[in-house]
Structures are given as C-alpha cells and as structure tokens.
PDB file of C-alpha atoms in Angstrom:
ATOM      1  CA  UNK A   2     -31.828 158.075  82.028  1.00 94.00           C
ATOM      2  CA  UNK A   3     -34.983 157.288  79.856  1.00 96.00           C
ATOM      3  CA  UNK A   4     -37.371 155.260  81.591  1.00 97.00           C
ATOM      4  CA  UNK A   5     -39.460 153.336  79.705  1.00 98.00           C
ATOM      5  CA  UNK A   6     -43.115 151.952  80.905  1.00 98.00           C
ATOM      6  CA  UNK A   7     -44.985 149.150  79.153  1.00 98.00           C
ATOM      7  CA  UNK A   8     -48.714 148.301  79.285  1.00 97.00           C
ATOM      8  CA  UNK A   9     -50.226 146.296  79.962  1.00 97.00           C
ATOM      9  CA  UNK A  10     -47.904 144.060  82.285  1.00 98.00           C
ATOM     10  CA  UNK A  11     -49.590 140.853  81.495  1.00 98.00           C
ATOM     11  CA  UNK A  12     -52.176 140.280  78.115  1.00 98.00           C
ATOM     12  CA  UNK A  13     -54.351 137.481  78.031  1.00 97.00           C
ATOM     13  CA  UNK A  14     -55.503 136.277  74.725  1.00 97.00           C
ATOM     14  CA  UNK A  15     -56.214 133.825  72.215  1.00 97.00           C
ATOM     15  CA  UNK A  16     -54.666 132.320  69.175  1.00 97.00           C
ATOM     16  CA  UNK A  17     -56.171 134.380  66.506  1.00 97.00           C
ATOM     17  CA  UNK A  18     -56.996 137.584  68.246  1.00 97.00           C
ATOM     18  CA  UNK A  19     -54.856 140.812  68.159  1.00 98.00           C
ATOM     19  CA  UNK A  20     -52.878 142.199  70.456  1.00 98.00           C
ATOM     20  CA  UNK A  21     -51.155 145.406  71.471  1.00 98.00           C
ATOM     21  CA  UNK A  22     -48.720 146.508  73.563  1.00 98.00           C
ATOM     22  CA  UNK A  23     -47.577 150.015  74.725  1.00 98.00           C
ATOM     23  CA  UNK A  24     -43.964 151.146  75.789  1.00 98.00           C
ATOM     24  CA  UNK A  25     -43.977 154.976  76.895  1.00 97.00           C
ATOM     25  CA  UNK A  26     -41.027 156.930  77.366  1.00 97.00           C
ATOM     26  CA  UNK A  27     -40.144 159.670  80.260  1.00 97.00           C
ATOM     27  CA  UNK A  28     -39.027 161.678  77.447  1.00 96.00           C
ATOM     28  CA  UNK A  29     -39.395 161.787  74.024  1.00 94.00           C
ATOM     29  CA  UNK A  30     -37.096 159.133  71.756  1.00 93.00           C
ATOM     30  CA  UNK A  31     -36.425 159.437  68.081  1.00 86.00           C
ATOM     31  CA  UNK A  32     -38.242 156.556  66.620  1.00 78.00           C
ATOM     32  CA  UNK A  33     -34.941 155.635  64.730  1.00 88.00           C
ATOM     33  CA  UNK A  34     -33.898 154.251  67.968  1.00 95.00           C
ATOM     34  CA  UNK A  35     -36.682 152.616  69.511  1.00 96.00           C
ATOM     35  CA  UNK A  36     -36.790 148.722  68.963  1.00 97.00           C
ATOM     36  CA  UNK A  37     -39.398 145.450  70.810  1.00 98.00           C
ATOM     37  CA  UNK A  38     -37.294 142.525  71.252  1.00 98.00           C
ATOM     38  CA  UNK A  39     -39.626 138.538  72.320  1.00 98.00           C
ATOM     39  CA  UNK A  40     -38.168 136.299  74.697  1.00 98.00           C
ATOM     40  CA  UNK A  41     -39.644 132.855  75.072  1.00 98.00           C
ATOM     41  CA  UNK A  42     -38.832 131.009  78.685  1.00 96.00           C
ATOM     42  CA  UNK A  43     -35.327 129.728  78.351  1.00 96.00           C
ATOM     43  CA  UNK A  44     -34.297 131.546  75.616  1.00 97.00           C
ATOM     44  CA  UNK A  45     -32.523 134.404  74.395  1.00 98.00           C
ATOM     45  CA  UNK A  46     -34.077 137.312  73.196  1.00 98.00           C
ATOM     46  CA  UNK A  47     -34.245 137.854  69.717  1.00 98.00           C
ATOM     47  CA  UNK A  48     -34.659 141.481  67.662  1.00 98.00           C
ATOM     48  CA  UNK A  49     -38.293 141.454  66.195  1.00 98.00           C
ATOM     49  CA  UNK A  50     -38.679 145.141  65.068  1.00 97.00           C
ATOM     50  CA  UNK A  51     -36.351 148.364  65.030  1.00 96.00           C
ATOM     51  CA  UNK A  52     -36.416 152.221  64.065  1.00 95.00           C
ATOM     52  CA  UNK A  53     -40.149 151.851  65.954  1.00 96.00           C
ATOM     53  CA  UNK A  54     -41.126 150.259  62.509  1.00 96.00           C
ATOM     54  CA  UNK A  55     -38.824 148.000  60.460  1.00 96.00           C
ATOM     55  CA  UNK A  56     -39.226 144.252  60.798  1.00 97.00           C
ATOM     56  CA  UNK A  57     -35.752 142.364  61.498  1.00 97.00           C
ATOM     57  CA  UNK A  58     -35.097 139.867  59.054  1.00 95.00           C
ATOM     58  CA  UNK A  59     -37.167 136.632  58.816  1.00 96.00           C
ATOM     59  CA  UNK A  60     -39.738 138.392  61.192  1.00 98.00           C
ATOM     60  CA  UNK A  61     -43.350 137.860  60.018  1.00 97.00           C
ATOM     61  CA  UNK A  62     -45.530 140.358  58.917  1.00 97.00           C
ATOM     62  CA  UNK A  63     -48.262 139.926  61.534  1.00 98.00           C
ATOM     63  CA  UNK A  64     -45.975 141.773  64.085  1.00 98.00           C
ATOM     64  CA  UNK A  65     -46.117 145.787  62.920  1.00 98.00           C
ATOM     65  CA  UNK A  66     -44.528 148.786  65.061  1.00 97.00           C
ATOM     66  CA  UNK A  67     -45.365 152.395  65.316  1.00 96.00           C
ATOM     67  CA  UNK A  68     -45.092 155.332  67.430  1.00 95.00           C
ATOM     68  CA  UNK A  69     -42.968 158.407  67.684  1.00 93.00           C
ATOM     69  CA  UNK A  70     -41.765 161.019  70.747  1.00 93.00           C
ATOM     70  CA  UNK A  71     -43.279 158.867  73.663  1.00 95.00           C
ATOM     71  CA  UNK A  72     -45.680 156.709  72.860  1.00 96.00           C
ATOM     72  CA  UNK A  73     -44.790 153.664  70.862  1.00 97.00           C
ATOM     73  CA  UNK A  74     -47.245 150.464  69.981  1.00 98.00           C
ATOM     74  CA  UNK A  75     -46.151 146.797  69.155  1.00 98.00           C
ATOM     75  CA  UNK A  76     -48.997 145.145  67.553  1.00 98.00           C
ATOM     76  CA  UNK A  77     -49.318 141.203  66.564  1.00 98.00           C
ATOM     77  CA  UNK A  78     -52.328 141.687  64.130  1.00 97.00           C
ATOM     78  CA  UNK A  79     -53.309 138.083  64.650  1.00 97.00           C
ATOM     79  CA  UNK A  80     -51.672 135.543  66.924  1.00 97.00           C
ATOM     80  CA  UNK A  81     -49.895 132.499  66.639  1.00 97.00           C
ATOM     81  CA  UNK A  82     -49.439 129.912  69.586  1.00 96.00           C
ATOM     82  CA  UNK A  83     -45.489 130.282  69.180  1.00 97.00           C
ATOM     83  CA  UNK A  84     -45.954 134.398  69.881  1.00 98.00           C
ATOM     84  CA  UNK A  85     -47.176 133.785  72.821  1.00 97.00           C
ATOM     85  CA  UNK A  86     -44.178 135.226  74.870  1.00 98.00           C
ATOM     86  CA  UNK A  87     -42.896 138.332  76.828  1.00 98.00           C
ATOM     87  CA  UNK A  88     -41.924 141.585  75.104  1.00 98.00           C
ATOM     88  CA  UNK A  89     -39.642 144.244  75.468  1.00 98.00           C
ATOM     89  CA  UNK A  90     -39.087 147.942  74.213  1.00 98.00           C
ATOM     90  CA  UNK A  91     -35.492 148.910  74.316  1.00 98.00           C
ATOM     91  CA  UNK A  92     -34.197 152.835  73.291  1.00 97.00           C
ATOM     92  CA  UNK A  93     -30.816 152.664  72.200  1.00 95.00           C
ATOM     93  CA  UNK A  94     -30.462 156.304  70.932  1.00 92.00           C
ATOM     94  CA  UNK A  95     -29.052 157.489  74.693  1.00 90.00           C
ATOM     95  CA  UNK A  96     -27.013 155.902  77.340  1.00 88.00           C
ATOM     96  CA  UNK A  97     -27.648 154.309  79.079  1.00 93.00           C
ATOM     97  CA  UNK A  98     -29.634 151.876  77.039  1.00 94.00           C
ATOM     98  CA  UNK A  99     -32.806 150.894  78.402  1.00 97.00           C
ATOM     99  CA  UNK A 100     -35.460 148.245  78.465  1.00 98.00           C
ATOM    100  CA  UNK A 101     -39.047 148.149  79.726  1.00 98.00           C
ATOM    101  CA  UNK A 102     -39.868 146.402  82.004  1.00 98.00           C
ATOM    102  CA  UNK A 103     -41.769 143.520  79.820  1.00 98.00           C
ATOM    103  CA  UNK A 104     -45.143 142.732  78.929  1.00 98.00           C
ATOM    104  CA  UNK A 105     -46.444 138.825  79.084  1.00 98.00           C
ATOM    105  CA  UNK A 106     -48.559 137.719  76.303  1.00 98.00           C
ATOM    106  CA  UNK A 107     -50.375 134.898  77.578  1.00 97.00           C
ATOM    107  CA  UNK A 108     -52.748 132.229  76.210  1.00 94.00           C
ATOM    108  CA  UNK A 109     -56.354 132.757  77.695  1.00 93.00           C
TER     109      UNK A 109
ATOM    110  CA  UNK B   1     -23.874 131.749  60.996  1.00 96.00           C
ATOM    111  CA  UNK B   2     -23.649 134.434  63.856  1.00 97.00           C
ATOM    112  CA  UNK B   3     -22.629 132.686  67.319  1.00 98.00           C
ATOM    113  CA  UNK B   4     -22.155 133.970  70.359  1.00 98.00           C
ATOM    114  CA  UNK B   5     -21.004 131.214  73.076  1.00 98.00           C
ATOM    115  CA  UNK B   6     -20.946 132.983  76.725  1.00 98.00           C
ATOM    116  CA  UNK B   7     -18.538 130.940  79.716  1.00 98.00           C
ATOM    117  CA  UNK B   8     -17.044 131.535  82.866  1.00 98.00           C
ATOM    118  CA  UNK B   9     -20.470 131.924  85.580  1.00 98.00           C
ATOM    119  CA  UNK B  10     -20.683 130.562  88.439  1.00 98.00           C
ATOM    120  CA  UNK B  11     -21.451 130.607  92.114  1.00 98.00           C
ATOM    121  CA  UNK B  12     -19.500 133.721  93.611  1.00 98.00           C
ATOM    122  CA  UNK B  13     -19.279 134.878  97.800  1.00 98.00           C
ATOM    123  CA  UNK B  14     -20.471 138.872  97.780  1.00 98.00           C
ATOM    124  CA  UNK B  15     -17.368 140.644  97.672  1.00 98.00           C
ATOM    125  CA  UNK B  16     -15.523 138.234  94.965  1.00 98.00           C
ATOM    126  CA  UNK B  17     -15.016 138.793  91.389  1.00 98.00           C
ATOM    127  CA  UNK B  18     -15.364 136.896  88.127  1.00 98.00           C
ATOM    128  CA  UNK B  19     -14.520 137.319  84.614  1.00 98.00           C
ATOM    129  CA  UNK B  20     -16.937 136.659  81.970  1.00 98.00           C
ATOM    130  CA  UNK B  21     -15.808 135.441  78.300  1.00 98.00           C
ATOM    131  CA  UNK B  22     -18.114 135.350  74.991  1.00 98.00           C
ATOM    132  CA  UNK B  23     -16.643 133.765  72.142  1.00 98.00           C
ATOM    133  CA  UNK B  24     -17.731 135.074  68.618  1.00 98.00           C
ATOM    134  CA  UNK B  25     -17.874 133.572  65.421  1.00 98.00           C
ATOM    135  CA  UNK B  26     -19.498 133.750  61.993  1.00 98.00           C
ATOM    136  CA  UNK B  27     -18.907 137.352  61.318  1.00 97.00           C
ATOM    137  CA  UNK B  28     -16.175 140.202  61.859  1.00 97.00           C
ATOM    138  CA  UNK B  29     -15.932 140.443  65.398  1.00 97.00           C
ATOM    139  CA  UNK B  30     -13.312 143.365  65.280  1.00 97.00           C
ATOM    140  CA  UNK B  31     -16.085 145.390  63.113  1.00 96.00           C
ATOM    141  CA  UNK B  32     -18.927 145.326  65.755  1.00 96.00           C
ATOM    142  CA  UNK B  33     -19.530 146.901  68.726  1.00 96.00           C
ATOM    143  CA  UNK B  34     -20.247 144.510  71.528  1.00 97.00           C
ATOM    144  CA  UNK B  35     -22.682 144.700  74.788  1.00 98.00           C
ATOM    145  CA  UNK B  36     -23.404 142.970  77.903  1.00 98.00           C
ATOM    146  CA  UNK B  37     -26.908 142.453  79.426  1.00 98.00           C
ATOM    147  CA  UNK B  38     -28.324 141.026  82.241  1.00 98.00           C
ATOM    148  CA  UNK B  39     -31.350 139.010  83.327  1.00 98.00           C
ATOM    149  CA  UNK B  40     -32.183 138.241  87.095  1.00 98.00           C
ATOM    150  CA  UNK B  41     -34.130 135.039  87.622  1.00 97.00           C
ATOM    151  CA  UNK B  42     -37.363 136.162  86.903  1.00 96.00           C
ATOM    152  CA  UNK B  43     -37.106 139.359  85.740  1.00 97.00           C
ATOM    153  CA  UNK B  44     -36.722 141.887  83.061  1.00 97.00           C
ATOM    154  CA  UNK B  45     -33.303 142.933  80.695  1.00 98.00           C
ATOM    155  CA  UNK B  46     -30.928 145.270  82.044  1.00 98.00           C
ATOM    156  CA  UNK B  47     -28.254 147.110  79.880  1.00 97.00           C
ATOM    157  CA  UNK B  48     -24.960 146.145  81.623  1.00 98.00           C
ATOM    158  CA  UNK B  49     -21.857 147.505  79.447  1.00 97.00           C
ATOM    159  CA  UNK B  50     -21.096 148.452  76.205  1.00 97.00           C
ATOM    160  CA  UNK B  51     -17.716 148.314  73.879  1.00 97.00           C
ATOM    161  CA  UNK B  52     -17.163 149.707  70.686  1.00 96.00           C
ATOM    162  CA  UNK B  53     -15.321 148.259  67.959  1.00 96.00           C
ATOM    163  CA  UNK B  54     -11.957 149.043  68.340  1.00 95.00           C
ATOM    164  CA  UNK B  55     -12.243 148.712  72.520  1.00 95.00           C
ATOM    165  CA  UNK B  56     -11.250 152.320  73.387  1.00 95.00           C
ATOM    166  CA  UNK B  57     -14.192 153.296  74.303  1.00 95.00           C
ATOM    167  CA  UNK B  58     -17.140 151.779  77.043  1.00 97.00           C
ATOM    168  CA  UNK B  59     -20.266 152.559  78.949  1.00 96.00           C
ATOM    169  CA  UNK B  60     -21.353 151.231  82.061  1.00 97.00           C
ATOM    170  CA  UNK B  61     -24.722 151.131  83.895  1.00 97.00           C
ATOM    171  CA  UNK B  62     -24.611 153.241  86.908  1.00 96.00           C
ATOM    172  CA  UNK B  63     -25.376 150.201  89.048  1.00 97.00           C
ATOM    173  CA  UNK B  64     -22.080 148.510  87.901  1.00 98.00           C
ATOM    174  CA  UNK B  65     -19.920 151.462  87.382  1.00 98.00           C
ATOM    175  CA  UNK B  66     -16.422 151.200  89.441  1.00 98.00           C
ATOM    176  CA  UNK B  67     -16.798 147.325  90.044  1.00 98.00           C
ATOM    177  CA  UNK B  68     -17.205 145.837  86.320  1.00 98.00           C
ATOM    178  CA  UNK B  69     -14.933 146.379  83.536  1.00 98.00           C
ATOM    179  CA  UNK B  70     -15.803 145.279  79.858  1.00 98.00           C
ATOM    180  CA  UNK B  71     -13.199 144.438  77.276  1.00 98.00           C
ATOM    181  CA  UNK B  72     -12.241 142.745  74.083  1.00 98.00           C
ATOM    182  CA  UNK B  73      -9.631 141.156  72.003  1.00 98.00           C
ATOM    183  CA  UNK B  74     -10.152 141.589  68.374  1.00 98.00           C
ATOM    184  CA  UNK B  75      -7.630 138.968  67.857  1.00 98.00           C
ATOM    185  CA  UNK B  76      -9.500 136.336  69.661  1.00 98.00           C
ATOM    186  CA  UNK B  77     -12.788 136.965  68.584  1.00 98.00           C
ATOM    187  CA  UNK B  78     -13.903 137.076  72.408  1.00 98.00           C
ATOM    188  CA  UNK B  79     -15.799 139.567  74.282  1.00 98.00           C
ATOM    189  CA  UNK B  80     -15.077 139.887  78.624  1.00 98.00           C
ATOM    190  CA  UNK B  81     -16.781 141.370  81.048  1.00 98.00           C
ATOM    191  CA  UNK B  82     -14.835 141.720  84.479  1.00 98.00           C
ATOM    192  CA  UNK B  83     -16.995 141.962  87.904  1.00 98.00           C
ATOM    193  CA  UNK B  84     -15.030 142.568  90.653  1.00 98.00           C
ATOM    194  CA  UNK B  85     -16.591 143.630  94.652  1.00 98.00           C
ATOM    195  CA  UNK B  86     -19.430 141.113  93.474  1.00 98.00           C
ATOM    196  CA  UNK B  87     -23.332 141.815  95.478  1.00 98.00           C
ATOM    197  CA  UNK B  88     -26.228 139.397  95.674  1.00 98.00           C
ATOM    198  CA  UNK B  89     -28.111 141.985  93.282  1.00 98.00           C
ATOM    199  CA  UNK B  90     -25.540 140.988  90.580  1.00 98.00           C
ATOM    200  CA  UNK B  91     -27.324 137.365  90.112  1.00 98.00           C
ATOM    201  CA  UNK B  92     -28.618 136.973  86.868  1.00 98.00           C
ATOM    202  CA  UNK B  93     -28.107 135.334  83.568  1.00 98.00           C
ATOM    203  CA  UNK B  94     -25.513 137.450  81.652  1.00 98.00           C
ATOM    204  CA  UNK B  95     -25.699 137.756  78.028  1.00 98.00           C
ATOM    205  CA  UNK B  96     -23.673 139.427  75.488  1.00 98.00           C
ATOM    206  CA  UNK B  97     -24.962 140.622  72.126  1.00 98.00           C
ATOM    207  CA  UNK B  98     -23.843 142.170  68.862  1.00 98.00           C
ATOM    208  CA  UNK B  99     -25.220 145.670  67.949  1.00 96.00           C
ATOM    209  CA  UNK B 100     -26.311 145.524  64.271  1.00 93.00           C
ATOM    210  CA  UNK B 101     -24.086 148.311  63.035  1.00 86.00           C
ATOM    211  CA  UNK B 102     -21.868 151.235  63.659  1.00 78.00           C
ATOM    212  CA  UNK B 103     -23.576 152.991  67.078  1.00 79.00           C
ATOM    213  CA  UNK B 104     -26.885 153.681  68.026  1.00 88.00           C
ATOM    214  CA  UNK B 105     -28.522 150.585  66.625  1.00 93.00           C
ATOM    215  CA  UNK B 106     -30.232 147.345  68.029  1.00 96.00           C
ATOM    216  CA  UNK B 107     -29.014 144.533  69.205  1.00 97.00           C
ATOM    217  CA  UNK B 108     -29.543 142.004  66.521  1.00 97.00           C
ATOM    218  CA  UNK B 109     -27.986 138.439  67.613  1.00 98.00           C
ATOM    219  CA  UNK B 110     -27.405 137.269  71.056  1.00 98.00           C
ATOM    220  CA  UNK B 111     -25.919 134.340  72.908  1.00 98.00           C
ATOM    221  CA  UNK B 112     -27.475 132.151  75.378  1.00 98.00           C
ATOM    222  CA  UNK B 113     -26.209 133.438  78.343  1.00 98.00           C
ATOM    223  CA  UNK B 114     -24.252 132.588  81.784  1.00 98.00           C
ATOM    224  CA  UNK B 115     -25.272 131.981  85.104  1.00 98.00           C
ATOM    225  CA  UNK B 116     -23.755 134.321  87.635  1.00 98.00           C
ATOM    226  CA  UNK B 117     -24.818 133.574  91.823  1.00 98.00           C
ATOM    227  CA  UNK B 118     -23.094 135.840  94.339  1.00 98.00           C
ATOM    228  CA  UNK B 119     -24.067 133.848  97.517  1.00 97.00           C
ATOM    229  CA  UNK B 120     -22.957 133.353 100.837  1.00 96.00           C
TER     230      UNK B 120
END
C-alpha cells in the first residue's frame, strides 16, 4: 500500500498570500495518477487537479500542481476567502487507492 | 447534470449489517466505474470499494475485506455497498463517487454522503 504524507497538517494564512502544500509518497507514483481533491466543512469533496498537473474543469487558475516520483506540491498562488479549506492528495494508479491524511488551510 | 443521491445509513448495533444505495443520474451509469469512500467524523477520506463498469470485477480495502460487498445494477442506475459483521470503527459518512474514465483515473463527481453509526 502507498502511504501518502502531507505537510504541513494545518497552514495558517491570509487572503492574498500563497500557499503550499506537500503530499509525499512511500514510493514513487507516476504523476499521471496523482490528484488534490478540497473539502469545505459539510461538503463533499470535489476534484481540483489531476495527472499531478491538470486543472479539473471550472477550477481556477490560482490553484497549480506539480511534482513527480514522491514528492508532489499543491500550490494556491494567491488566496481567496472561499479556498480556505482542507486538502487532500489521492494516488489512484495502485490499489488500494489512497488519500493523505489532509492538510487545513486556515485563515490567520 | 451529474447526481449522485446516497440512502440507506443509519444507527447500526456492532455485529449488524446494512446495505447502502446511491442513485445515479445525468450520465451513463453502466459506462463508469463506481467507488465507495468513507469519512469518520472528523477525519480524513478512506478508499472503501471499488466496481468497474460492467460489475465483474471489485476491490476492497483491507480493513473491510470479508464483511462489505459492493455491487451495481446497470439497469437501475444505482450503486450498493453491503456491510455486514458491522464495528464501531465503521462510523463515518459514506460517499460514493464516479471515476472520470475507464480505470486508473480520479474521482471527478461525488454525492453527499450517508451517515453510518454502529453503536451499542
């Protein structure tokens, strides 16, 4: 199973500033499969960015993706007050597929 | 529009069972392949199950392996996840979500889940 680790747990910032998160994998994931999913409380999550990369549809340009092997970065270049949220990193290349644990973007 | 309408949670003794429905509509149900994940109360996702299109073939999590059973019915446009032999560690908010395309891809719609409690 590939365990994947993301840092910081919580990030404290504010509207405007730029944040980024890590997800690191126990071993090394194509980035084709490597996708960072936002939850806000009481909702489903919903699909922001996929193949490490590629925006989902309708997802704004401030949030960017990169990484390969085990190291992969979600960055929000400048936030919004709606981003604030929790994120997770999900590889879907191997079963089973797993998530991080989460990382909690918070207003400071 | 892609919806995904999960039913059937509720409060559960350990050791009892419950069956888990998601109604789909909006696109070609029989064409995707389907998942389940879960969500204890105030915690992280967890990959439950997974079903591909044509239902013949599934993945568990090891932690639910021999107790749940996923299935579908093309026909009905409705996705089911059996949980049988039921623990307190099986409380969470079950969703079930569409991968985007044919294996190995994200999950790109979800529904708003349902409430499972095993308690005494």
């Amino acid at each position: 199973e590939i365990v994947l680790t993301q840092s910081p747990v919580t990030l404290s910032l504010s509207p405007g500033e730029r944040a980024t998160l890590s997800c690191r994998a126990s071993q090394s994931v194509s980035s084709t499969y490597l996708a960072w999913y936002q939850q806000k409380p009481g909702q489903a999550p919903r699909l922001l960015i996929y193949g490490a990369s590629s925006r989902a549809t309708g997802i704004p340009d401030r949030f960017s993706g990169s990484g390969s092997g085990t190291d992969f970065t979600l960055t929000i270049s400048r936030l919004e007050p709606e981003d604030f949220a929790v994120y997770y990193c999900q590889q879907y290349g191997s079963s089973p597929r797993t998530f991080g644990q989460g990382t909690k973007v918070e207003i400071k | 529009e892609v919806q995904l309408v999960e039913s059937g949670g509720g409060l559960v003794q350990p050791g009892g069972s419950l069956r888990l429905s998601c109604a789909a509509s909006g696109f070609t149900f029989s064409s995707y392949w389907m998942h389940w994940v879960r969500q204890a109360p105030g915690k992280g996702l967890v990959w439950v199950s997974r079903i591909k299109s044509d239902g013949r073939s599934t993945a568990y999590a090891d932690s639910v392996k021999g107790r749940f059973t996923i299935s579908r019915d093309n026909a009905k446009n409705t996705l089911y996840l059996q949980m049988n032999s039921l623990r307190a560690e099986d409380t969470a908010l079950y969703y079930c979500a569409r991968e985007s395309g044919y294996g190995s891809t994200p999950l790109d719609y979800w529904g708003q889940g349902t409430l499972v409690t095993v308690s005494s």
